[in-house]
Tab-separated table of C-alpha atoms in Angstrom:
chain	number	residue	atom	x	y	z
Y	1	ASP	CA	-33.230	-7.634	-22.805
Y	2	GLY	CA	-29.974	-8.962	-24.236
Y	3	GLY	CA	-26.929	-8.884	-22.068
Y	4	ILE	CA	-23.987	-10.670	-20.521
Y	5	THR	CA	-24.246	-12.179	-17.055
Y	6	GLN	CA	-21.409	-13.076	-14.726
Y	7	SER	CA	-21.878	-15.088	-11.579
Y	8	PRO	CA	-21.271	-15.086	-8.740
Y	9	LYS	CA	-20.586	-11.405	-7.973
Y	10	TYR	CA	-18.291	-12.338	-5.077
Y	11	LEU	CA	-16.329	-15.577	-4.712
Y	12	PHE	CA	-14.005	-16.789	-2.003
Y	13	ARG	CA	-11.403	-19.465	-2.644
Y	14	LYS	CA	-9.294	-21.414	-0.241
Y	15	GLU	CA	-5.651	-22.066	-0.985
Y	16	GLY	CA	-5.260	-25.029	-3.354
Y	17	GLN	CA	-8.837	-24.970	-4.637
Y	18	ASN	CA	-10.029	-24.648	-8.190
Y	19	VAL	CA	-12.970	-22.306	-8.760
Y	20	THR	CA	-15.087	-21.652	-11.836
Y	21	LEU	CA	-16.495	-18.275	-12.822
Y	22	SER	CA	-19.585	-18.275	-15.000
Y	23	CYS	CA	-20.189	-16.047	-18.027
Y	24	GLU	CA	-23.361	-16.282	-20.119
Y	25	GLN	CA	-24.495	-14.026	-22.967
Y	26	ASN	CA	-27.730	-13.878	-24.963
Y	27	LEU	CA	-26.493	-11.304	-27.470
Y	28	ASN	CA	-25.711	-13.923	-30.132
Y	29	HIS	CA	-22.104	-12.719	-30.161
Y	30	ASP	CA	-19.483	-15.054	-31.612
Y	31	ALA	CA	-16.475	-13.778	-29.660
Y	32	MET	CA	-16.028	-13.883	-25.897
Y	33	TYR	CA	-13.180	-12.763	-23.631
Y	34	TRP	CA	-11.920	-12.980	-20.059
Y	35	TYR	CA	-9.982	-10.137	-18.451
Y	36	ARG	CA	-8.339	-9.730	-15.093
Y	37	GLN	CA	-8.303	-6.295	-13.449
Y	38	ASP	CA	-5.935	-5.308	-10.641
Y	39	PRO	CA	-5.684	-1.752	-9.236
Y	40	GLY	CA	-3.593	0.459	-11.492
Y	41	GLN	CA	-2.946	-2.335	-14.021
Y	42	GLY	CA	-5.819	-1.864	-16.413
Y	43	LEU	CA	-7.425	-4.850	-18.130
Y	44	ARG	CA	-5.239	-7.851	-18.892
Y	45	LEU	CA	-6.473	-10.517	-21.320
Y	46	ILE	CA	-6.566	-14.079	-19.969
Y	47	TYR	CA	-8.288	-16.071	-22.735
Y	48	TYR	CA	-10.502	-15.365	-25.688
Y	49	SER	CA	-12.701	-17.393	-28.000
Y	50	GLN	CA	-13.890	-16.366	-31.430
Y	51	ILE	CA	-15.974	-19.452	-32.155
Y	52	VAL	CA	-17.460	-22.422	-30.355
Y	53	ASN	CA	-14.960	-25.161	-29.457
Y	54	ASP	CA	-11.994	-22.874	-30.082
Y	55	PHE	CA	-10.102	-20.525	-27.772
Y	56	GLN	CA	-6.704	-18.851	-27.534
Y	57	LYS	CA	-4.446	-17.788	-24.695
Y	58	GLY	CA	-4.168	-14.124	-23.902
Y	59	ASP	CA	-1.331	-12.331	-22.141
Y	60	ILE	CA	-1.720	-13.953	-18.703
Y	61	ALA	CA	-3.195	-17.435	-19.300
Y	62	GLU	CA	-0.989	-19.341	-16.849
Y	63	GLY	CA	-3.036	-20.839	-14.009
Y	64	TYR	CA	-6.353	-20.424	-15.840
Y	65	SER	CA	-8.417	-22.652	-18.122
Y	66	VAL	CA	-11.554	-22.123	-20.221
Y	67	SER	CA	-14.041	-24.026	-22.339
Y	68	ARG	CA	-16.423	-22.936	-25.086
Y	69	GLU	CA	-18.901	-25.741	-25.651
Y	70	LYS	CA	-21.825	-23.415	-26.370
Y	71	LYS	CA	-21.967	-20.051	-28.090
Y	72	GLU	CA	-23.661	-18.516	-25.059
Y	73	SER	CA	-21.242	-19.710	-22.386
Y	74	PHE	CA	-17.540	-19.162	-21.666
Y	75	PRO	CA	-16.660	-20.311	-18.120
Y	76	LEU	CA	-13.267	-19.539	-16.600
Y	77	THR	CA	-11.589	-21.877	-14.122
Y	78	VAL	CA	-8.990	-20.425	-11.793
Y	79	THR	CA	-6.770	-23.344	-10.891
Y	80	SER	CA	-4.552	-23.900	-7.877
Y	81	ALA	CA	-1.588	-23.174	-10.170
Y	82	GLN	CA	-2.582	-19.490	-10.210
Y	83	LYS	CA	-0.508	-18.160	-7.314
Y	84	ASN	CA	-2.125	-14.752	-6.982
Y	85	PRO	CA	-5.769	-15.144	-7.990
Y	86	THR	CA	-7.278	-12.337	-5.913
Y	87	ALA	CA	-8.606	-9.862	-8.502
Y	88	PHE	CA	-11.676	-8.548	-10.298
Y	89	TYR	CA	-12.561	-10.711	-13.318
Y	90	LEU	CA	-14.456	-9.354	-16.292
Y	91	CYS	CA	-16.085	-11.277	-19.109
Y	92	ALA	CA	-16.958	-9.633	-22.413
Y	93	SER	CA	-18.508	-10.546	-25.728
Y	94	SER	CA	-18.324	-8.810	-29.057
Y	95	THR	CA	-19.664	-8.568	-32.556
Y	96	PRO	CA	-17.720	-6.850	-35.361
Y	97	ARG	CA	-17.693	-3.059	-35.367
Y	98	TYR	CA	-19.446	-2.489	-32.037
Y	99	GLY	CA	-16.705	-3.104	-29.526
Y	100	TYR	CA	-17.141	-5.225	-26.429
Y	101	THR	CA	-20.071	-5.627	-24.085
Y	102	PHE	CA	-18.854	-6.371	-20.577
Y	103	GLY	CA	-20.454	-8.250	-17.721
Y	104	SER	CA	-20.625	-6.734	-14.244
Y	105	GLY	CA	-17.640	-8.718	-12.997
Y	106	THR	CA	-16.753	-11.282	-10.337
Y	107	ARG	CA	-14.532	-10.351	-7.418
Y	108	LEU	CA	-12.441	-13.348	-6.373
Y	109	THR	CA	-10.706	-13.378	-3.009
Y	110	VAL	CA	-8.367	-16.029	-1.629
Y	111	VAL	CA	-8.972	-16.748	2.060
P	1	GLY	CA	0.887	-7.363	-24.839
P	2	GLN	CA	0.700	-3.843	-26.161
P	3	GLN	CA	-1.135	-1.205	-24.137
P	4	LEU	CA	-2.252	2.245	-25.045
P	5	ASN	CA	-0.853	5.204	-23.115
P	6	GLN	CA	-3.201	7.057	-20.809
P	7	SER	CA	-1.933	9.537	-18.272
P	8	PRO	CA	-2.140	10.722	-15.619
P	9	GLN	CA	-3.449	7.695	-13.699
P	10	SER	CA	-5.777	9.936	-11.657
P	11	MET	CA	-7.465	13.291	-12.223
P	12	PHE	CA	-9.262	15.491	-9.722
P	13	ILE	CA	-11.640	18.221	-10.897
P	14	GLN	CA	-14.297	20.496	-9.475
P	15	GLU	CA	-17.936	19.909	-10.315
P	16	GLY	CA	-18.887	21.997	-13.347
P	17	GLU	CA	-15.398	21.980	-14.862
P	18	ASP	CA	-14.510	20.511	-18.233
P	19	VAL	CA	-11.903	17.744	-18.441
P	20	SER	CA	-9.985	16.294	-21.365
P	21	MET	CA	-8.264	12.902	-21.549
P	22	ASN	CA	-5.796	11.770	-24.144
P	23	CYS	CA	-4.854	8.309	-25.372
P	24	THR	CA	-1.842	7.582	-27.539
P	25	SER	CA	-0.365	4.593	-29.306
P	26	SER	CA	2.881	3.758	-31.096
P	27	SER	CA	0.907	1.963	-33.817
P	28	ILE	CA	-2.230	2.813	-35.768
P	29	PHE	CA	-5.737	1.650	-35.036
P	30	ASN	CA	-8.766	1.765	-37.306
P	31	THR	CA	-11.333	2.059	-34.533
P	32	TRP	CA	-11.071	3.906	-31.226
P	33	LEU	CA	-13.451	3.391	-28.341
P	34	TRP	CA	-13.941	5.004	-24.953
P	35	TYR	CA	-15.373	3.127	-21.976
P	36	LYS	CA	-16.369	4.184	-18.460
P	37	GLN	CA	-16.252	1.864	-15.469
P	38	ASP	CA	-18.211	2.585	-12.303
P	39	PRO	CA	-16.823	1.091	-9.066
P	40	GLY	CA	-17.476	-2.653	-8.842
P	41	GLU	CA	-19.037	-2.841	-12.301
P	42	GLY	CA	-17.949	-3.687	-15.822
P	43	PRO	CA	-16.937	-0.995	-18.330
P	44	VAL	CA	-19.674	0.520	-20.466
P	45	LEU	CA	-19.119	1.850	-23.976
P	46	LEU	CA	-19.381	5.648	-24.192
P	47	ILE	CA	-18.306	6.489	-27.720
P	48	ALA	CA	-16.982	4.589	-30.745
P	49	LEU	CA	-14.970	6.291	-33.512
P	50	TYR	CA	-14.482	4.706	-36.917
P	51	LYS	CA	-12.740	7.241	-39.144
P	52	ALA	CA	-9.577	9.323	-38.807
P	53	GLY	CA	-10.480	12.892	-37.918
P	54	GLU	CA	-13.983	11.927	-36.780
P	55	LEU	CA	-15.485	14.006	-33.993
P	56	THR	CA	-18.433	12.426	-32.171
P	57	SER	CA	-20.581	13.627	-29.279
P	58	ASN	CA	-22.751	11.807	-26.785
P	59	GLY	CA	-24.444	14.316	-24.483
P	60	ARG	CA	-21.714	16.098	-22.524
P	61	LEU	CA	-19.041	13.806	-23.976
P	62	THR	CA	-17.065	14.542	-27.116
P	63	ALA	CA	-14.381	12.295	-28.567
P	64	GLN	CA	-12.091	12.594	-31.552
P	65	PHE	CA	-10.216	10.031	-33.636
P	66	GLY	CA	-6.761	11.479	-34.270
P	67	ILE	CA	-5.779	12.229	-37.852
P	68	THR	CA	-2.652	10.046	-37.574
P	69	ARG	CA	-4.788	7.143	-36.274
P	70	LYS	CA	-2.395	6.887	-33.321
P	71	ASP	CA	-4.364	8.881	-30.791
P	72	SER	CA	-7.781	9.875	-29.523
P	73	PHE	CA	-9.123	12.259	-26.927
P	74	LEU	CA	-12.251	12.385	-24.783
P	75	ASN	CA	-13.692	15.613	-23.417
P	76	ILE	CA	-16.293	15.818	-20.670
P	77	SER	CA	-17.999	19.177	-20.295
P	78	ALA	CA	-19.674	20.595	-17.191
P	79	SER	CA	-18.727	17.634	-15.009
P	80	ILE	CA	-21.180	16.248	-12.444
P	81	PRO	CA	-20.613	13.864	-9.499
P	82	SER	CA	-21.799	10.811	-11.444
P	83	ASP	CA	-18.906	11.283	-13.896
P	84	VAL	CA	-16.685	9.668	-11.246
P	85	GLY	CA	-15.148	6.422	-12.461
P	86	ILE	CA	-12.369	4.931	-14.545
P	87	TYR	CA	-12.166	5.952	-18.194
P	88	PHE	CA	-10.523	3.493	-20.585
P	89	CYS	CA	-9.540	4.054	-24.164
P	90	ALA	CA	-9.323	1.103	-26.531
P	91	GLY	CA	-8.041	0.606	-30.057
P	92	GLN	CA	-9.063	-1.975	-32.605
P	93	LEU	CA	-7.222	-2.831	-35.802
P	94	GLY	CA	-9.948	-4.694	-37.670
P	95	TYR	CA	-13.150	-6.692	-37.349
P	96	THR	CA	-11.979	-10.250	-38.014
P	97	GLY	CA	-9.670	-12.719	-36.332
P	98	ALA	CA	-6.928	-11.509	-34.034
P	99	ASN	CA	-7.363	-7.951	-35.373
P	100	SER	CA	-10.743	-7.735	-33.675
P	101	LYS	CA	-9.241	-7.883	-30.182
P	102	LEU	CA	-9.273	-4.574	-28.349
P	103	THR	CA	-6.064	-3.088	-26.969
P	104	PHE	CA	-6.781	-1.104	-23.794
P	105	GLY	CA	-5.126	1.734	-21.949
P	106	LYS	CA	-4.607	1.401	-18.190
P	107	GLY	CA	-7.407	3.861	-17.529
P	108	ILE	CA	-7.728	7.241	-15.828
P	109	THR	CA	-9.554	7.446	-12.516
P	110	LEU	CA	-11.633	10.623	-12.419
P	111	SER	CA	-12.731	12.208	-9.147
P	112	VAL	CA	-15.199	15.100	-9.071
P	113	ARG	CA	-15.304	17.399	-6.058
P	114	PRO	CA	-18.750	18.855	-5.329
């Protein structure tokens, strides 16, 4: 079955470390997105990519980086410059007219 | 960035009751979508609306695309415990380029008392 897979489900980061969250889709969708979710704040857009080898900053891109070398993959790196990285991270992909398909999320905790 | 207006932040209802949620915007959208998020999971699409005035049902769910294109509502009838979760509305301006990005509301957390 087609879908979008995020891994790992839970991730722990030490202060000063970079960590990379994986997002893979086999839906043949062109566009992919990363969102951050904090309690009561809804979904905030970090980065999005509408085509391979191209991506744009969202509303809260500082402290994050992405790459889009393959259509299927859109990994997100949370760098040490992100001062408050503890959150639930959601990846999504989309095709015109049918909205987004979301992954099941990665919960990142700083220890 | 812009966000859609959803309030209240939380709703508490009794099992079997109907509940209605509203979503408003200061600007128009050409597509409205409603998502539900279960705890610890990603949001799942419930209903998509493509035309002003459109009324669409999906089981016990009914949603409408407002005639002004600046609002939408979602109604859940005869609520059951598994309706618990966060309900997000989303608006979309178009299907290409930057217009294809969804704008989300902050979500309404629904609790259902047995």
